[in-house]
Every structure is written in structure tokens, then in C-alpha cells.
mmCIF file of C-alpha atoms in Angstrom:
data_model
loop_
_atom_site.group_PDB
_atom_site.id
_atom_site.type_symbol
_atom_site.label_atom_id
_atom_site.label_comp_id
_atom_site.label_asym_id
_atom_site.label_seq_id
_atom_site.Cartn_x
_atom_site.Cartn_y
_atom_site.Cartn_z
ATOM 1 C CA MET A 1 -0.113 0.016 -0.040
ATOM 2 C CA GLY A 2 1.533 3.447 -1.046
ATOM 3 C CA ARG A 3 1.533 6.336 1.324
ATOM 4 C CA THR A 4 -1.324 8.850 0.816
ATOM 5 C CA ARG A 5 0.419 12.141 1.487
ATOM 6 C CA GLU A 6 -0.302 15.817 1.477
ATOM 7 C CA ASN A 7 2.537 18.185 1.651
ATOM 8 C CA LEU A 8 2.196 21.696 3.281
ATOM 9 C CA PRO A 9 4.788 24.119 4.136
ATOM 10 C CA GLY A 10 6.994 22.752 7.004
ATOM 11 C CA PHE A 11 4.752 19.738 7.496
ATOM 12 C CA SER A 12 3.049 16.689 5.955
ATOM 13 C CA LEU A 13 -0.142 14.744 6.509
ATOM 14 C CA GLU A 14 -0.255 11.113 5.778
ATOM 15 C CA GLU A 15 -2.219 7.915 6.696
ATOM 16 C CA ALA A 16 -0.677 6.437 9.737
ATOM 17 C CA GLU A 17 -0.923 2.727 8.767
ATOM 18 C CA SER A 18 2.092 2.829 6.474
ATOM 19 C CA TYR A 19 4.292 3.943 9.432
ATOM 20 C CA ARG A 20 3.688 0.842 11.533
ATOM 21 C CA ALA A 21 6.871 -0.842 10.981
ATOM 22 C CA GLU A 22 9.370 2.220 11.265
ATOM 23 C CA ARG A 23 7.522 4.029 14.150
ATOM 24 C CA PRO A 24 6.917 2.092 17.399
ATOM 25 C CA GLU A 25 4.575 4.718 18.796
ATOM 26 C CA VAL A 26 2.336 4.418 15.615
ATOM 27 C CA GLU A 27 2.378 0.601 16.047
ATOM 28 C CA ARG A 28 1.523 1.011 19.794
ATOM 29 C CA VAL A 29 -1.494 3.278 19.377
ATOM 30 C CA LEU A 30 -2.900 1.496 16.228
ATOM 31 C CA ALA A 31 -2.540 -1.848 17.970
ATOM 32 C CA TYR A 32 -4.220 -0.597 21.077
ATOM 33 C CA PHE A 33 -7.326 0.648 19.245
ATOM 34 C CA GLU A 34 -7.455 -2.385 16.869
ATOM 35 C CA GLU A 35 -7.555 -4.706 19.853
ATOM 36 C CA ARG A 36 -10.694 -2.935 21.134
ATOM 37 C CA THR A 37 -12.515 -2.558 17.856
ATOM 38 C CA GLY A 38 -11.436 -5.740 16.169
ATOM 39 C CA GLY A 39 -10.577 -3.341 13.240
ATOM 40 C CA LYS A 40 -14.360 -3.269 12.351
ATOM 41 C CA ARG A 41 -15.469 0.070 13.560
ATOM 42 C CA LEU A 42 -14.197 3.482 14.662
ATOM 43 C CA ALA A 43 -13.070 3.563 18.224
ATOM 44 C CA CYS A 44 -15.005 5.439 20.867
ATOM 45 C CA ARG A 45 -14.246 7.120 24.070
ATOM 46 C CA ALA A 46 -15.091 3.994 26.062
ATOM 47 C CA ASP A 47 -12.316 2.084 24.240
ATOM 48 C CA ILE A 48 -9.894 4.314 26.024
ATOM 49 C CA GLU A 49 -8.746 2.723 29.368
ATOM 50 C CA PRO A 50 -6.053 5.100 30.814
ATOM 51 C CA GLY A 51 -4.540 2.296 32.926
ATOM 52 C CA GLN A 52 -3.468 0.537 29.734
ATOM 53 C CA LEU A 53 -1.969 3.638 28.356
ATOM 54 C CA ARG A 54 0.148 4.796 31.158
ATOM 55 C CA ASP A 55 3.318 4.601 29.188
ATOM 56 C CA ILE A 56 1.991 7.297 26.635
ATOM 57 C CA LEU A 57 -0.615 9.354 28.644
ATOM 58 C CA PRO A 58 1.885 12.148 29.256
ATOM 59 C CA ASP A 59 2.029 12.482 25.351
ATOM 60 C CA VAL A 60 -1.751 12.196 24.562
ATOM 61 C CA CYS A 61 -4.434 14.953 23.866
ATOM 62 C CA ILE A 62 -8.128 14.443 23.325
ATOM 63 C CA MET A 63 -9.703 17.154 21.093
ATOM 64 C CA THR A 64 -13.188 17.621 19.910
ATOM 65 C CA PRO A 65 -14.048 19.007 16.343
ATOM 66 C CA GLU A 66 -16.801 21.589 16.159
ATOM 67 C CA PHE A 67 -18.955 22.020 13.234
ATOM 68 C CA ASP A 68 -21.247 24.807 11.764
ATOM 69 C CA PRO A 69 -24.857 24.100 10.876
ATOM 70 C CA ALA A 70 -23.802 22.991 7.581
ATOM 71 C CA GLY A 71 -21.469 20.408 8.877
ATOM 72 C CA VAL A 72 -18.331 22.330 8.083
ATOM 73 C CA LEU A 73 -15.434 22.020 10.488
ATOM 74 C CA GLU A 74 -15.142 25.511 12.079
ATOM 75 C CA ASP A 75 -13.057 24.958 15.314
ATOM 76 C CA VAL A 76 -11.203 22.194 17.434
ATOM 77 C CA LYS A 77 -11.445 22.326 21.142
ATOM 78 C CA VAL A 78 -8.757 20.760 23.472
ATOM 79 C CA ARG A 79 -10.382 18.448 26.034
ATOM 80 C CA LEU A 80 -7.403 16.870 27.549
ATOM 81 C CA MET A 81 -3.576 17.331 27.398
ATOM 82 C CA GLY A 82 -0.871 15.039 28.722
ATOM 83 C CA THR A 83 1.984 16.709 30.654
ATOM 84 C CA ASN A 84 4.562 16.474 28.000
ATOM 85 C CA VAL A 85 2.234 18.040 25.483
ATOM 86 C CA VAL A 86 1.424 20.769 27.864
ATOM 87 C CA ASN A 87 5.127 21.360 28.496
ATOM 88 C CA PHE A 88 5.796 21.758 24.702
ATOM 89 C CA TYR A 89 2.551 23.702 23.539
ATOM 90 C CA GLY A 90 1.464 25.234 26.790
ATOM 91 C CA GLU A 91 -1.955 24.647 28.625
ATOM 92 C CA MET A 92 -4.926 24.817 26.431
ATOM 93 C CA THR A 93 -7.310 22.358 27.925
ATOM 94 C CA GLY A 94 -11.002 23.555 27.490
ATOM 95 C CA LYS A 95 -9.871 26.061 24.860
ATOM 96 C CA SER A 96 -10.081 26.453 21.110
ATOM 97 C CA ILE A 97 -6.826 25.816 19.187
ATOM 98 C CA PHE A 98 -7.145 29.289 17.883
ATOM 99 C CA ILE A 99 -6.193 30.924 21.164
ATOM 100 C CA HIS A 100 -2.649 29.373 20.716
ATOM 101 C CA PRO A 101 -0.113 32.104 20.621
ATOM 102 C CA SER A 102 1.176 30.724 17.306
ATOM 103 C CA SER A 103 -1.283 31.105 14.435
ATOM 104 C CA GLU A 104 0.707 28.650 12.351
ATOM 105 C CA VAL A 105 0.459 25.943 15.109
ATOM 106 C CA ALA A 106 -3.346 26.581 15.200
ATOM 107 C CA ASP A 107 -3.628 26.398 11.426
ATOM 108 C CA ARG A 108 -1.618 23.046 11.340
ATOM 109 C CA ILE A 109 -3.811 21.506 14.147
ATOM 110 C CA PHE A 110 -6.868 22.803 12.192
ATOM 111 C CA LYS A 111 -5.657 21.239 8.850
ATOM 112 C CA SER A 112 -4.530 17.937 10.591
ATOM 113 C CA ALA A 113 -7.994 17.496 12.157
ATOM 114 C CA ALA A 114 -9.684 18.242 8.932
ATOM 115 C CA PHE A 115 -7.481 15.652 7.083
ATOM 116 C CA CYS A 116 -8.232 12.957 9.792
ATOM 117 C CA LEU A 117 -11.952 13.675 9.441
ATOM 118 C CA GLU A 118 -11.903 13.584 5.846
ATOM 119 C CA ARG A 119 -10.011 10.230 5.784
ATOM 120 C CA ARG A 120 -11.968 8.703 8.635
ATOM 121 C CA LYS A 121 -8.848 6.827 9.730
ATOM 122 C CA PRO A 122 -5.704 7.387 11.797
ATOM 123 C CA VAL A 123 -3.310 9.996 10.163
ATOM 124 C CA LEU A 124 0.262 10.888 10.966
ATOM 125 C CA VAL A 125 1.380 14.566 10.878
ATOM 126 C CA GLN A 126 4.950 15.565 10.783
ATOM 127 C CA ALA A 127 6.155 18.917 11.384
ATOM 128 C CA TYR A 128 9.715 19.608 10.007
ATOM 129 C CA THR A 129 9.780 23.395 10.644
ATOM 130 C CA LEU A 130 8.453 24.622 14.057
ATOM 131 C CA SER A 131 9.927 28.052 14.819
ATOM 132 C CA GLU A 132 13.126 29.802 15.126
ATOM 133 C CA GLU A 133 13.411 28.865 18.883
ATOM 134 C CA LYS A 134 12.591 25.184 18.149
ATOM 135 C CA ASN A 135 14.379 24.576 14.847
ATOM 136 C CA TYR A 136 16.276 21.675 16.387
ATOM 137 C CA LEU A 137 13.093 19.597 17.058
ATOM 138 C CA ARG A 138 10.594 17.536 14.891
ATOM 139 C CA VAL A 139 7.087 16.759 15.954
ATOM 140 C CA SER A 140 4.963 13.926 14.876
ATOM 141 C CA VAL A 141 1.253 13.772 15.809
ATOM 142 C CA MET A 142 -0.932 10.712 15.172
ATOM 143 C CA TYR A 143 -4.658 11.621 14.889
ATOM 144 C CA VAL A 144 -7.010 8.806 15.635
ATOM 145 C CA PRO A 145 -10.786 9.567 15.042
ATOM 146 C CA LEU A 146 -13.241 8.455 17.766
ATOM 147 C CA SER A 147 -17.045 8.094 17.280
ATOM 148 C CA GLU A 148 -19.695 7.189 19.704
ATOM 149 C CA ASN A 149 -22.159 6.088 17.051
ATOM 150 C CA ASN A 150 -19.580 4.611 14.451
ATOM 151 C CA ARG A 151 -20.855 7.358 12.032
ATOM 152 C CA ASP A 152 -20.040 10.944 13.337
ATOM 153 C CA ILE A 153 -16.502 11.650 14.523
ATOM 154 C CA ASP A 154 -16.889 13.514 17.748
ATOM 155 C CA ARG A 155 -13.380 13.276 19.129
ATOM 156 C CA LEU A 156 -9.725 13.056 18.119
ATOM 157 C CA PHE A 157 -7.223 10.964 20.138
ATOM 158 C CA LEU A 158 -3.836 12.378 19.681
ATOM 159 C CA HIS A 159 -0.360 11.083 20.324
ATOM 160 C CA VAL A 160 2.456 13.599 20.137
ATOM 161 C CA ALA A 161 6.181 12.652 19.683
ATOM 162 C CA VAL A 162 8.802 15.339 20.063
ATOM 163 C CA ARG A 163 12.269 14.311 18.764
ATOM 164 C CA ARG A 164 15.525 16.130 18.027
ATOM 165 C CA ALA A 165 16.292 16.794 14.495
ATOM 166 C CA PHE A 166 19.466 15.326 13.188
ATOM 167 C CA ALA A 167 22.277 17.952 12.749
ATOM 168 C CA CYS A 168 23.879 18.190 9.347
#
């Protein structure tokens, strides 16, 4: 299976499945949800058992997409942020992504959420250019769609991995 990719300035959006072999955190999260769903339905909030995710909880977020009356995505709200994510991005629990001090970060999150909603499957977002202050880091975020009724995606489970970029 080839990789479905959308390149945007400084980051890429891809379906997560093709990264299982090379990214242990992708395998960990995908396997976790497949075990709960049998691979036959979208995961739901009840599938998340924090005790079984202790090793990755500091790197997890849960967000909710918000739609206008026509069903068009208009905002994404942060519902839960792991401690490592808070330390990297700042505390945003209970807030819109658009209040983030960096409009570029908010735009990337919005585009990533829209990509996941459109694909209706886990996607991997990789940011290669963060900011002048954080140019030595690379961030990968896996978005997993959640649905209480297996039709409407009402939450997004995110796993955030921050790595040092290799020096040339």
C-alpha cells in the first residue's frame, strides 16, 4: 500500500498505517485501538482505558471538532492534554486551538484535524519546521478518529512525539 500524502509548508499529512514498521509509537497506538475494535469500527471514548496507556498518557491529547450548521469544521477544542504536550505547547485544556499564541500551530492543528475527519482513519502529521526557537526539534502527531455512534466523528485522540532533529 502506498503512502497517501499531502505536503504543506513545513509539514506533511499522511495515513498512519504505512508507518507501523518504522515508528513504534504508531504501532503501539494503532494496535491498542485495533484490539478494542477488532478493526471493524471506529474507536469510541469507552475504548480508552487510561490504565492500559500509562506509558503514553503524558503524550496524549483528546480534542473535539466543532462544526457549523452545514457540517463544516469550524473549530477544534482541546479537552485533555498530557503533561509532555502541555510542556511543549502550553496549557490549552478547555480552549479553542485558535487561542494558541502561534497562528501557524493553530492552522496546522486545524488542517490536521480536517485531514483526519476526511480520511476517517488514523493519520500521521509530521512538522519539520517549528519555529526559530525550536528549529532543532521535529514533531509527529498521530490523530485517531473517535465516534460514539460509528458514524459521526466526535473526538480525536492524539499522540504527540517530539524528537531532536539530526544535525547536518
